[in-house]
CSV table of C-alpha atoms and ligand atoms in Angstrom, one decimal:
chain,number,residue,atom,x,y,z
V,10,MET,CA,0.5,18.7,-19.8
V,11,PRO,CA,0.3,17.5,-23.4
V,12,THR,CA,-3.1,17.9,-25.2
V,13,LYS,CA,-5.0,15.1,-26.9
V,14,ALA,CA,-3.6,16.3,-30.2
V,15,ALA,CA,0.0,15.8,-28.9
V,16,LEU,CA,-0.9,12.2,-28.1
V,17,ALA,CA,-2.8,11.6,-31.3
V,18,HIS,CA,-0.3,9.0,-32.6
V,19,ILE,CA,-0.8,6.8,-29.5
V,20,PRO,CA,-3.6,4.3,-29.9
V,21,GLY,CA,-6.5,4.1,-27.5
V,22,PRO,CA,-10.3,3.5,-27.3
V,23,PRO,CA,-12.7,6.3,-28.3
V,24,ALA,CA,-13.4,8.5,-25.3
V,25,SER,CA,-16.9,9.8,-24.2
V,26,PRO,CA,-17.2,13.6,-23.9
V,27,LEU,CA,-16.4,15.0,-20.4
V,28,VAL,CA,-16.0,11.6,-18.6
V,29,GLY,CA,-13.6,10.0,-21.0
V,30,HIS,CA,-13.0,6.4,-19.9
V,31,THR,CA,-13.5,7.1,-16.2
V,32,ILE,CA,-16.7,5.2,-15.7
V,33,THR,CA,-15.6,2.2,-17.8
V,34,ILE,CA,-12.3,1.9,-15.9
V,35,ALA,CA,-13.9,2.5,-12.5
V,36,ARG,CA,-16.5,-0.2,-13.2
V,37,ASP,CA,-14.0,-2.9,-14.1
V,38,SER,CA,-10.4,-1.6,-14.1
V,39,TYR,CA,-8.6,-4.9,-14.6
V,40,GLY,CA,-11.0,-6.3,-17.2
V,41,THR,CA,-11.0,-3.1,-19.1
V,42,GLN,CA,-7.2,-2.9,-19.0
V,43,GLN,CA,-6.8,-6.5,-20.2
V,44,GLU,CA,-9.2,-5.7,-23.1
V,45,TYR,CA,-7.3,-2.5,-24.1
V,46,ILE,CA,-4.0,-4.4,-24.0
V,47,ARG,CA,-5.5,-7.0,-26.3
V,48,ARG,CA,-6.8,-4.4,-28.7
V,49,TYR,CA,-4.0,-1.8,-28.7
V,50,GLY,CA,-0.9,-3.5,-27.3
V,51,SER,CA,1.2,-2.5,-24.3
V,52,VAL,CA,1.1,1.2,-25.0
V,53,TYR,CA,-2.2,3.0,-25.2
V,54,LYS,CA,-3.9,6.2,-23.9
V,55,THR,CA,-7.0,6.7,-21.8
V,56,ASN,CA,-8.7,9.7,-20.3
V,57,MET,CA,-9.5,9.7,-16.6
V,58,LEU,CA,-11.3,12.7,-15.1
V,59,GLY,CA,-10.2,14.9,-18.0
V,60,VAL,CA,-6.5,13.9,-17.8
V,61,TRP,CA,-5.0,12.0,-20.7
V,62,ARG,CA,-2.7,9.3,-19.5
V,63,VAL,CA,-0.4,6.9,-21.4
V,64,ASN,CA,-0.5,3.4,-20.0
V,65,LEU,CA,2.8,1.6,-20.2
V,66,CYS,CA,2.0,-2.0,-19.5
V,67,GLY,CA,4.1,-5.0,-18.5
V,68,ALA,CA,7.2,-5.8,-16.6
V,69,ASP,CA,9.6,-4.3,-19.1
V,70,ALA,CA,7.9,-0.9,-18.8
V,71,MET,CA,8.0,-1.1,-15.0
V,72,GLU,CA,11.7,-1.9,-15.1
V,73,ARG,CA,12.4,1.0,-17.5
V,74,VAL,CA,10.4,3.6,-15.6
V,75,LEU,CA,11.0,2.6,-12.0
V,76,LEU,CA,14.8,2.1,-12.4
V,77,ASP,CA,14.9,5.7,-13.7
V,78,ARG,CA,18.6,6.6,-13.8
V,79,GLU,CA,18.2,9.8,-15.8
V,80,ASN,CA,15.4,11.4,-13.8
V,81,LEU,CA,13.1,11.0,-16.7
V,82,PHE,CA,10.0,10.2,-14.6
V,83,SER,CA,8.7,12.4,-11.9
V,84,SER,CA,6.9,10.8,-8.9
V,85,GLU,CA,5.9,14.2,-7.7
V,86,GLY,CA,4.1,14.9,-11.0
V,87,GLY,CA,2.6,11.4,-11.1
V,88,TRP,CA,1.2,11.6,-7.5
V,89,ASP,CA,0.1,15.2,-8.0
V,90,ALA,CA,-3.5,14.4,-6.8
V,91,LEU,CA,-2.2,13.5,-3.3
V,92,LYS,CA,-0.3,16.7,-2.8
V,93,ARG,CA,-3.1,18.7,-1.3
V,94,ILE,CA,-3.3,16.3,1.6
V,95,TYR,CA,0.3,15.0,1.8
V,96,PRO,CA,2.6,17.8,0.6
V,97,GLY,CA,6.3,17.2,1.2
V,98,GLY,CA,6.2,13.4,1.7
V,99,VAL,CA,9.0,11.3,0.2
V,100,LEU,CA,6.6,9.9,-2.4
V,101,MET,CA,6.0,13.4,-3.8
V,102,GLN,CA,9.7,14.1,-4.2
V,103,ASP,CA,12.2,13.5,-7.0
V,104,GLY,CA,16.0,13.1,-7.6
V,105,ASP,CA,18.5,14.4,-5.0
V,106,HIS,CA,15.8,16.0,-2.8
V,107,HIS,CA,14.1,12.6,-2.5
V,108,ARG,CA,17.3,10.7,-1.9
V,109,ALA,CA,18.3,13.0,0.9
V,110,ASN,CA,15.0,12.7,2.7
V,111,ARG,CA,14.8,8.9,2.1
V,112,ARG,CA,18.2,8.6,3.8
V,113,ILE,CA,16.8,10.3,6.9
V,114,LEU,CA,13.6,8.3,6.9
V,115,GLN,CA,15.7,5.1,6.7
V,116,ALA,CA,16.8,5.7,10.3
V,117,ALA,CA,13.2,5.0,11.5
V,118,PHE,CA,13.5,1.6,9.7
V,119,ARG,CA,16.8,0.4,11.0
V,120,ALA,CA,16.9,-3.1,12.6
V,121,SER,CA,16.9,-2.0,16.2
V,122,ALA,CA,13.9,0.3,15.6
V,123,ILE,CA,12.0,-2.5,13.9
V,124,ARG,CA,12.7,-4.8,16.9
V,125,ASP,CA,11.1,-2.2,19.2
V,126,TYR,CA,8.1,-1.9,16.9
V,127,ARG,CA,7.8,-5.7,17.0
V,128,LEU,CA,7.8,-5.8,20.8
V,129,ARG,CA,5.3,-3.0,21.0
V,130,MET,CA,3.1,-4.7,18.5
V,131,THR,CA,3.1,-8.2,20.0
V,132,ASP,CA,1.2,-7.3,23.2
V,133,ALA,CA,-1.0,-4.7,21.6
V,134,MET,CA,-2.1,-7.1,18.8
V,135,ALA,CA,-3.0,-9.9,21.3
V,136,GLU,CA,-5.0,-7.4,23.4
V,137,LEU,CA,-6.9,-6.1,20.3
V,138,LEU,CA,-7.6,-9.6,19.0
V,139,ALA,CA,-9.0,-10.7,22.3
V,140,SER,CA,-11.9,-8.2,21.9
V,141,TRP,CA,-13.0,-9.8,18.6
V,142,PRO,CA,-16.2,-12.0,18.7
V,143,VAL,CA,-16.0,-15.8,18.6
V,144,ASN,CA,-18.6,-18.1,17.1
V,145,GLU,CA,-20.5,-15.3,15.5
V,146,PRO,CA,-20.1,-13.7,12.1
V,147,PHE,CA,-18.5,-10.3,11.8
V,148,ASP,CA,-16.9,-8.1,9.1
V,149,PHE,CA,-13.2,-8.9,9.1
V,150,TYR,CA,-12.4,-6.0,6.8
V,151,ALA,CA,-13.9,-3.4,9.1
V,152,ALA,CA,-12.3,-5.2,12.1
V,153,ILE,CA,-8.8,-5.4,10.7
V,154,LYS,CA,-9.0,-1.7,9.6
V,155,ASP,CA,-9.9,-0.8,13.1
V,156,LEU,CA,-7.2,-3.0,14.6
V,157,THR,CA,-4.4,-1.7,12.3
V,158,LEU,CA,-5.5,1.9,13.0
V,159,ARG,CA,-5.4,1.4,16.7
V,160,LEU,CA,-2.2,-0.6,16.5
V,161,GLY,CA,-0.9,2.2,14.5
V,162,GLY,CA,-1.7,4.6,17.3
V,163,ALA,CA,0.6,2.7,19.6
V,164,VAL,CA,3.3,1.7,17.1
V,165,PHE,CA,3.4,4.8,14.9
V,166,MET,CA,2.6,7.5,17.4
V,167,GLY,CA,3.2,6.1,20.9
V,168,LEU,CA,-0.4,6.8,21.9
V,169,PRO,CA,-2.6,4.5,24.1
V,170,LEU,CA,-4.7,2.0,22.1
V,171,ASP,CA,-7.9,3.7,23.2
V,172,GLY,CA,-8.9,7.1,24.6
V,173,PRO,CA,-10.3,10.3,23.1
V,174,LEU,CA,-7.0,11.5,21.5
V,175,ALA,CA,-6.4,8.2,19.8
V,176,LYS,CA,-10.0,8.2,18.5
V,177,ARG,CA,-9.7,11.8,17.1
V,178,VAL,CA,-6.4,11.0,15.5
V,179,ASN,CA,-7.7,7.8,13.9
V,180,GLN,CA,-10.8,9.7,12.5
V,181,ALA,CA,-8.5,12.4,11.1
V,182,ILE,CA,-6.3,9.7,9.4
V,183,GLN,CA,-9.4,8.1,7.8
V,184,ASP,CA,-10.7,11.5,6.6
V,185,GLU,CA,-7.3,12.2,5.0
V,186,ILE,CA,-7.3,8.8,3.3
V,187,ARG,CA,-10.8,9.2,2.0
V,188,ALA,CA,-9.9,12.7,0.7
V,189,SER,CA,-6.9,11.4,-1.2
V,190,VAL,CA,-9.2,9.2,-3.4
V,191,THR,CA,-12.1,11.6,-3.8
V,192,LEU,CA,-13.2,12.9,-7.2
V,193,ILE,CA,-13.9,16.5,-6.0
V,194,ARG,CA,-10.4,17.8,-5.4
V,195,TRP,CA,-11.3,21.2,-3.9
V,196,PRO,CA,-12.1,21.6,-0.2
V,197,VAL,CA,-15.7,22.7,-0.7
V,198,PRO,CA,-17.4,22.7,2.7
V,199,PHE,CA,-18.6,19.3,3.9
V,200,THR,CA,-17.1,17.3,1.1
V,201,PRO,CA,-14.5,14.5,1.8
V,202,MET,CA,-11.7,16.9,0.6
V,203,TRP,CA,-12.8,19.5,3.1
V,204,ARG,CA,-12.8,16.9,5.9
V,205,GLY,CA,-9.4,15.6,4.8
V,206,VAL,CA,-7.9,19.1,4.9
V,207,ARG,CA,-9.3,19.6,8.4
V,208,GLY,CA,-8.0,16.2,9.4
V,209,ARG,CA,-4.6,17.1,8.1
V,210,ASP,CA,-4.6,20.4,10.0
V,211,PHE,CA,-5.7,18.7,13.2
V,212,LEU,CA,-2.9,16.0,12.9
V,213,ARG,CA,-0.3,18.7,12.2
V,214,GLU,CA,-1.3,20.7,15.3
V,215,THR,CA,-1.5,17.7,17.5
V,216,PHE,CA,1.8,16.2,16.5
V,217,ARG,CA,3.6,19.6,16.3
V,218,ALA,CA,2.9,19.9,20.1
V,219,LEU,CA,4.5,16.5,20.8
V,220,ILE,CA,7.8,17.2,18.9
V,221,PRO,CA,9.8,19.0,21.7
V,222,GLU,CA,9.1,16.2,24.2
V,223,ARG,CA,9.9,13.4,21.7
V,224,ARG,CA,13.0,15.2,20.6
V,225,ALA,CA,14.1,15.4,24.2
V,226,ASN,CA,13.1,12.0,25.5
V,227,GLY,CA,12.8,9.8,22.3
V,228,GLY,CA,10.6,6.8,22.3
V,229,ASP,CA,10.3,3.4,20.5
V,230,ASP,CA,7.4,4.5,18.1
V,231,PHE,CA,7.8,5.7,14.5
V,232,PHE,CA,7.0,9.3,15.3
V,233,SER,CA,9.7,9.6,18.0
V,234,GLN,CA,12.2,7.9,15.7
V,235,MET,CA,11.3,10.4,13.0
V,236,CYS,CA,11.8,13.3,15.4
V,237,LEU,CA,15.3,12.0,16.1
V,238,ALA,CA,16.1,10.6,12.7
V,239,ARG,CA,19.5,11.7,11.1
V,240,ASP,CA,21.3,10.7,7.9
V,241,GLU,CA,24.9,9.6,8.0
V,242,ASP,CA,26.0,13.3,7.9
V,243,GLY,CA,23.9,14.1,10.9
V,244,ARG,CA,21.2,16.0,9.0
V,245,GLY,CA,17.7,15.7,10.5
V,246,TRP,CA,14.3,17.3,9.8
V,247,THR,CA,12.7,20.6,10.7
V,248,GLU,CA,9.3,20.4,12.5
V,249,ASP,CA,7.4,20.9,9.2
V,250,GLU,CA,9.4,18.2,7.5
V,251,ILE,CA,8.7,15.8,10.3
V,252,LEU,CA,5.0,16.5,10.1
V,253,ASP,CA,4.9,16.1,6.3
V,254,GLN,CA,6.9,12.9,6.2
V,255,PHE,CA,5.0,11.4,9.2
V,256,ASN,CA,1.7,12.2,7.6
V,257,LEU,CA,2.6,10.4,4.4
V,258,LEU,CA,4.0,7.4,6.3
V,259,ILE,CA,0.8,6.7,8.2
V,260,MET,CA,-1.3,6.9,5.0
V,261,ALA,CA,1.1,4.6,3.2
V,262,ALA,CA,1.1,2.1,6.0
V,263,HIS,CA,-2.6,1.9,6.8
V,264,ASP,CA,-5.0,0.6,4.2
V,265,THR,CA,-2.3,-1.3,2.3
V,266,THR,CA,-1.6,-3.8,5.1
V,267,ALA,CA,-5.3,-4.0,6.1
V,268,THR,CA,-6.2,-4.9,2.5
V,269,ALA,CA,-3.5,-7.6,2.3
V,270,LEU,CA,-4.6,-9.2,5.5
V,271,THR,CA,-8.2,-9.3,4.3
V,272,VAL,CA,-7.2,-11.1,1.1
V,273,MET,CA,-5.1,-13.5,3.1
V,274,ILE,CA,-7.9,-14.3,5.6
V,275,GLU,CA,-10.4,-14.8,2.8
V,276,ALA,CA,-8.0,-17.2,1.1
V,277,LEU,CA,-7.2,-19.1,4.3
V,278,ALA,CA,-11.0,-19.5,5.0
V,279,ALA,CA,-11.6,-20.7,1.4
V,280,HIS,CA,-8.6,-23.0,1.4
V,281,PRO,CA,-8.7,-25.0,4.7
V,282,ASP,CA,-5.6,-27.1,3.5
V,283,TRP,CA,-3.6,-23.8,3.5
V,284,GLN,CA,-5.0,-22.8,6.8
V,285,GLU,CA,-3.8,-26.2,8.2
V,286,ARG,CA,-0.4,-25.6,6.8
V,287,LEU,CA,-0.1,-22.3,8.5
V,288,ILE,CA,-1.5,-23.6,11.7
V,289,ASP,CA,1.3,-26.3,11.7
V,290,GLU,CA,3.9,-23.7,10.8
V,291,VAL,CA,2.9,-21.5,13.7
V,292,ALA,CA,2.5,-24.4,16.1
V,293,ALA,CA,6.1,-25.5,15.3
V,294,LEU,CA,7.3,-22.2,16.7
V,295,GLY,CA,6.1,-22.9,20.2
V,296,ASP,CA,4.3,-20.5,22.5
V,297,ALA,CA,7.0,-18.0,23.2
V,298,ALA,CA,6.9,-14.4,21.9
V,299,LEU,CA,8.0,-14.4,18.3
V,300,ASP,CA,11.5,-13.0,17.6
V,301,GLU,CA,13.2,-12.3,14.3
V,302,ASP,CA,14.4,-15.9,14.0
V,303,ALA,CA,10.9,-17.3,14.6
V,304,LEU,CA,9.3,-14.9,12.1
V,305,GLY,CA,12.0,-15.9,9.6
V,306,GLN,CA,10.8,-19.5,9.8
V,307,MET,CA,7.3,-18.5,8.7
V,308,THR,CA,8.1,-19.1,5.0
V,309,GLN,CA,4.7,-20.5,4.1
V,310,THR,CA,2.9,-17.6,5.7
V,311,ASN,CA,5.2,-15.4,3.7
V,312,ASN,CA,4.2,-17.1,0.5
V,313,VAL,CA,0.5,-16.7,1.3
V,314,PHE,CA,1.2,-13.0,1.9
V,315,ARG,CA,3.0,-12.7,-1.4
V,316,GLU,CA,0.2,-14.5,-3.2
V,317,ALA,CA,-2.4,-12.2,-1.6
V,318,LEU,CA,-0.4,-9.2,-2.8
V,319,ARG,CA,-0.2,-10.7,-6.3
V,320,LEU,CA,-3.9,-11.4,-6.6
V,321,VAL,CA,-5.1,-8.1,-5.0
V,322,PRO,CA,-2.3,-5.6,-4.8
V,323,PRO,CA,-3.1,-2.7,-2.6
V,324,VAL,CA,-1.4,-0.4,-5.1
V,325,PRO,CA,-2.5,-1.7,-8.5
V,326,PHE,CA,-1.3,1.3,-10.5
V,327,ILE,CA,1.9,3.4,-10.2
V,328,PRO,CA,1.7,6.9,-11.7
V,329,ARG,CA,4.6,9.0,-13.0
V,330,GLN,CA,5.0,12.1,-15.3
V,331,THR,CA,7.6,12.4,-18.0
V,332,THR,CA,10.1,15.3,-17.4
V,333,ARG,CA,11.5,15.1,-21.0
V,334,ASP,CA,10.5,13.5,-24.3
V,335,PHE,CA,10.8,9.8,-24.1
V,336,HIS,CA,10.6,7.0,-26.7
V,337,TRP,CA,9.2,3.6,-25.8
V,338,LYS,CA,8.2,0.6,-27.9
V,339,GLY,CA,8.0,2.7,-31.1
V,340,TYR,CA,6.1,5.7,-29.6
V,341,ASP,CA,7.3,9.2,-28.9
V,342,ILE,CA,5.9,10.3,-25.5
V,343,PRO,CA,6.2,14.1,-25.0
V,344,THR,CA,7.4,16.0,-21.9
V,345,GLY,CA,4.8,16.4,-19.1
V,346,THR,CA,2.8,13.3,-20.1
V,347,SER,CA,1.0,11.5,-17.2
V,348,ILE,CA,1.9,7.8,-17.4
V,349,SER,CA,0.5,4.8,-15.6
V,350,LEU,CA,2.3,1.5,-14.8
V,351,ASN,CA,0.1,-1.5,-14.2
V,352,PRO,CA,1.6,-3.9,-11.6
V,353,GLY,CA,-1.9,-5.3,-10.9
V,354,VAL,CA,-2.5,-6.6,-14.4
V,355,THR,CA,1.1,-7.6,-14.9
V,356,MET,CA,0.9,-9.9,-11.8
V,357,LEU,CA,-2.1,-11.6,-13.4
V,358,SER,CA,-0.3,-12.2,-16.7
V,359,PRO,CA,0.2,-15.8,-17.8
V,360,GLU,CA,3.5,-14.7,-19.3
V,361,HIS,CA,4.9,-14.7,-15.7
V,362,PHE,CA,2.5,-16.8,-13.6
V,363,SER,CA,0.9,-20.2,-14.3
V,364,ASN,CA,-2.9,-20.3,-13.8
V,365,PRO,CA,-2.6,-16.7,-12.8
V,366,THR,CA,-6.0,-16.2,-11.2
V,367,GLU,CA,-5.6,-19.2,-8.9
V,368,PHE,CA,-4.6,-19.0,-5.3
V,369,ASP,CA,-1.3,-21.0,-5.3
V,370,PRO,CA,1.3,-19.7,-2.8
V,371,ASP,CA,3.7,-22.6,-3.7
V,372,ARG,CA,4.4,-20.7,-6.9
V,373,PHE,CA,6.9,-18.7,-4.8
V,374,THR,CA,8.9,-21.7,-3.5
V,375,PRO,CA,12.5,-21.8,-4.7
V,376,GLU,CA,11.7,-24.8,-6.9
V,377,ARG,CA,9.1,-22.9,-8.9
V,378,ALA,CA,10.1,-19.3,-8.3
V,379,GLU,CA,7.6,-17.9,-10.8
V,380,ASP,CA,8.1,-14.4,-9.4
V,381,LYS,CA,11.7,-14.6,-10.7
V,382,SER,CA,10.5,-15.0,-14.4
V,383,HIS,CA,11.3,-11.3,-14.7
V,384,LYS,CA,12.9,-8.8,-12.3
V,385,PHE,CA,9.6,-6.9,-12.3
V,386,ALA,CA,7.1,-9.7,-12.6
V,387,TRP,CA,6.1,-9.5,-8.9
V,388,THR,CA,6.0,-5.8,-7.8
V,389,PRO,CA,3.4,-5.1,-5.2
V,390,PHE,CA,5.9,-2.9,-3.4
V,391,GLY,CA,7.1,-1.1,-6.6
V,392,GLY,CA,10.8,-0.8,-7.3
V,393,GLY,CA,13.7,1.5,-7.8
V,394,ALA,CA,14.2,4.7,-5.7
V,395,HIS,CA,10.6,4.8,-4.4
V,396,LYS,CA,10.3,1.1,-3.6
V,397,CYS,CA,8.2,0.7,-0.5
V,398,ILE,CA,10.3,1.5,2.6
V,399,GLY,CA,7.7,-0.3,4.8
V,400,MET,CA,8.0,-3.7,3.0
V,401,HIS,CA,9.8,-5.5,5.8
V,402,PHE,CA,7.7,-3.8,8.5
V,403,SER,CA,4.4,-4.8,6.8
V,404,THR,CA,5.7,-8.4,6.4
V,405,LEU,CA,6.5,-8.5,10.1
V,406,GLN,CA,3.1,-7.1,11.0
V,407,VAL,CA,1.3,-9.7,8.8
V,408,LYS,CA,3.3,-12.6,10.2
V,409,LEU,CA,2.6,-11.5,13.8
V,410,PHE,CA,-1.1,-11.1,13.1
V,411,VAL,CA,-1.4,-14.6,11.5
V,412,ALA,CA,0.5,-16.2,14.3
V,413,THR,CA,-1.5,-14.5,17.0
V,414,LEU,CA,-4.8,-15.4,15.3
V,415,LEU,CA,-4.0,-19.0,14.4
V,416,ARG,CA,-2.6,-19.8,17.9
V,417,LYS,CA,-6.1,-19.2,19.2
V,418,TYR,CA,-8.7,-19.5,16.4
V,419,ARG,CA,-9.7,-21.1,13.2
V,420,VAL,CA,-11.4,-18.9,10.6
V,421,GLU,CA,-14.3,-19.8,8.3
V,422,LEU,CA,-16.2,-17.7,5.8
V,423,ALA,CA,-19.8,-16.8,6.8
V,424,GLY,CA,-21.6,-16.5,3.5
V,425,GLU,CA,-20.5,-15.9,0.0
V,426,ALA,CA,-17.0,-14.8,-0.9
V,427,PRO,CA,-17.2,-11.0,-1.7
V,428,ASP,CA,-16.5,-9.3,-5.0
V,429,TRP,CA,-13.5,-7.0,-4.8
V,430,GLN,CA,-13.6,-3.4,-5.8
V,431,ARG,CA,-10.2,-2.6,-7.4
V,432,MET,CA,-10.3,1.2,-7.6
V,433,PRO,CA,-9.5,3.6,-6.2
V,434,ILE,CA,-8.6,1.5,-3.2
V,435,PRO,CA,-9.1,-2.3,-3.4
V,436,LYS,CA,-11.7,-3.5,-0.9
V,437,PRO,CA,-14.3,-6.3,-0.6
V,438,LYS,CA,-17.7,-5.0,-1.6
V,439,GLY,CA,-19.9,-5.3,1.4
V,440,GLY,CA,-17.0,-6.4,3.6
V,441,LEU,CA,-15.7,-9.9,4.4
V,442,GLN,CA,-18.0,-11.9,6.7
V,443,VAL,CA,-16.1,-14.5,8.8
V,444,VAL,CA,-16.5,-16.6,11.9
V,445,LEU,CA,-13.7,-17.3,14.4
V,446,LYS,CA,-13.9,-20.7,16.2
V,447,ARG,CA,-11.7,-22.1,18.9
V,448,PRO,CA,-9.9,-25.3,17.9
U,30,LIG,C1,1.2,-4.6,2.1
U,30,LIG,C2,1.6,-3.4,2.4
U,30,LIG,C3,2.2,-2.3,1.5
U,30,LIG,C4,2.1,-2.2,0.1
U,30,LIG,C5,1.5,-3.2,-0.9
U,30,LIG,C6,2.9,-1.0,-0.2
U,30,LIG,C7,3.1,-0.6,-1.5
U,30,LIG,C8,3.9,0.5,-1.8
U,30,LIG,C9,4.2,0.9,-3.2
U,30,LIG,C10,3.8,0.2,-4.5
U,30,LIG,C11,5.1,2.0,-3.1
U,30,LIG,C12,5.7,2.7,-4.3
U,30,LIG,C13,4.9,3.7,-4.9
U,30,LIG,C14,5.6,4.4,-6.1
U,30,LIG,O1,6.6,4.0,-6.5
U,30,LIG,O2,5.0,5.4,-6.6
U,30,LIG,C15,5.2,2.3,-1.7
U,30,LIG,C16,5.9,3.4,-1.2
U,30,LIG,C17,6.0,3.7,0.1
U,30,LIG,N1,5.5,3.0,1.2
U,30,LIG,FE1,4.5,1.2,1.1
U,30,LIG,N2,3.3,-0.4,0.9
U,30,LIG,C18,2.9,-1.2,2.0
U,30,LIG,C19,3.1,-0.9,3.4
U,30,LIG,C20,3.8,0.2,3.9
U,30,LIG,C21,4.1,0.4,5.3
U,30,LIG,C22,3.6,-0.5,6.4
U,30,LIG,C23,4.7,1.6,5.3
U,30,LIG,C24,5.3,2.3,6.5
U,30,LIG,C25,5.5,1.8,7.7
U,30,LIG,C26,4.9,2.1,4.0
U,30,LIG,C27,5.5,3.3,3.6
U,30,LIG,C28,5.8,3.7,2.3
U,30,LIG,C29,6.5,4.9,2.0
U,30,LIG,C30,6.9,6.0,3.0
U,30,LIG,C31,6.6,4.9,0.6
U,30,LIG,C32,7.2,6.0,-0.2
U,30,LIG,C33,8.7,5.7,-0.4
U,30,LIG,C34,9.4,6.7,-1.3
U,30,LIG,O3,8.8,7.4,-2.0
U,30,LIG,O4,10.7,6.7,-1.2
U,30,LIG,N3,4.3,1.2,3.1
U,30,LIG,N4,4.5,1.4,-0.9
């Protein structure tokens, strides 16, 4: 890792001893970043938790780094902090090794598998939503996290929605996710990292025991698909590989979709005209279970989803590490430098989006197509070799949720719209209080 001296030629704000810029950035990560870009331009350095990082801002940087044809940028090095909890997942792999494993993982995302997940999800979602309160305020963020976690038990693991095992598994997943964003990175007893490591060990043991049965009998959940997954040459995974890849998958799928749905519901409650548009769109599909065709017609819902991801992207920064010296916008960036891409701030840039802080899903219509102003203007799912493999699945899940909800209820805010924490994981401070009403 290069020292501060090796990065002396790169501009940046003065850093406080020990904490560097950690507190300033944690307090207001977007505002701080926008200010630094104004002061120093699109390349500047910051120090987070003792690590110097070069920020490469804007859509051009994202295109250059994510479409990395020369293996100049390591995702493994960038996501180093996640490795204690999620070693061996595709996100933590580079080059040929990554390509080979991504090809196998792709088998769990083929069209027929996605159809099975949709069928599994449709009934489970209706059942879970039926247990939500009506005519009384509740925290939507907590409720959707619980719903996606329990739905995940069914769709990802083939477990019942409730029961002691599903509960322990869900707790272990939450402990892992919490550990992946904690500041204390050693498993000191009773810290979040310690709980996360124990959660990981519990999940590995539990799922290792299921592998022989799933390999023999299959199943229409992600875990069974991953036990059977093969690339075109017939190569599959060992038990340890299945466990590592599956563990990363459930982490990558969980908070991201729950956050996006929370932003969407807040926006629909705050913009009744948009809620009406989606109600009409859903009503036009009739009452039958929604198939691929029907979901494909939910274009306005899709635009609201895309707008929610633009305003509050669940992954607002993408880290990488340089594997060789690299020259960008007039600066030499040495081997081993931690770099940070900023899709979050780029998607709020007036360079690409008109009135960028406003909720305006029509900006994605073919007539306006603001997201096409640059290949990397709208990038909540990243791009290049590591582009989110769950993008279509999460879109499917979001559309099914919106249709299931709006067929039965109208949603209103109960109280003030919350402030959003942006880092380390975006979430509404104090939750999102809403009321569901029958039409
Ligand atoms: C709104 C929902 C989601 C968002 C915004 C999102 C965002 C992202 C982003 C930005 C990346 C790229 C990270 C990088 O390049 O360093 C990524 C990768 C990934 N995502 Fe998602 N994700 C979402 C949902 C999902 C779901 C539902 C799944 C699984 C079913 C999933 C599985 C993955 C996996 C396995 C990777 C790593 C791919 C690779 O390294 O080849 N994601 N996601």
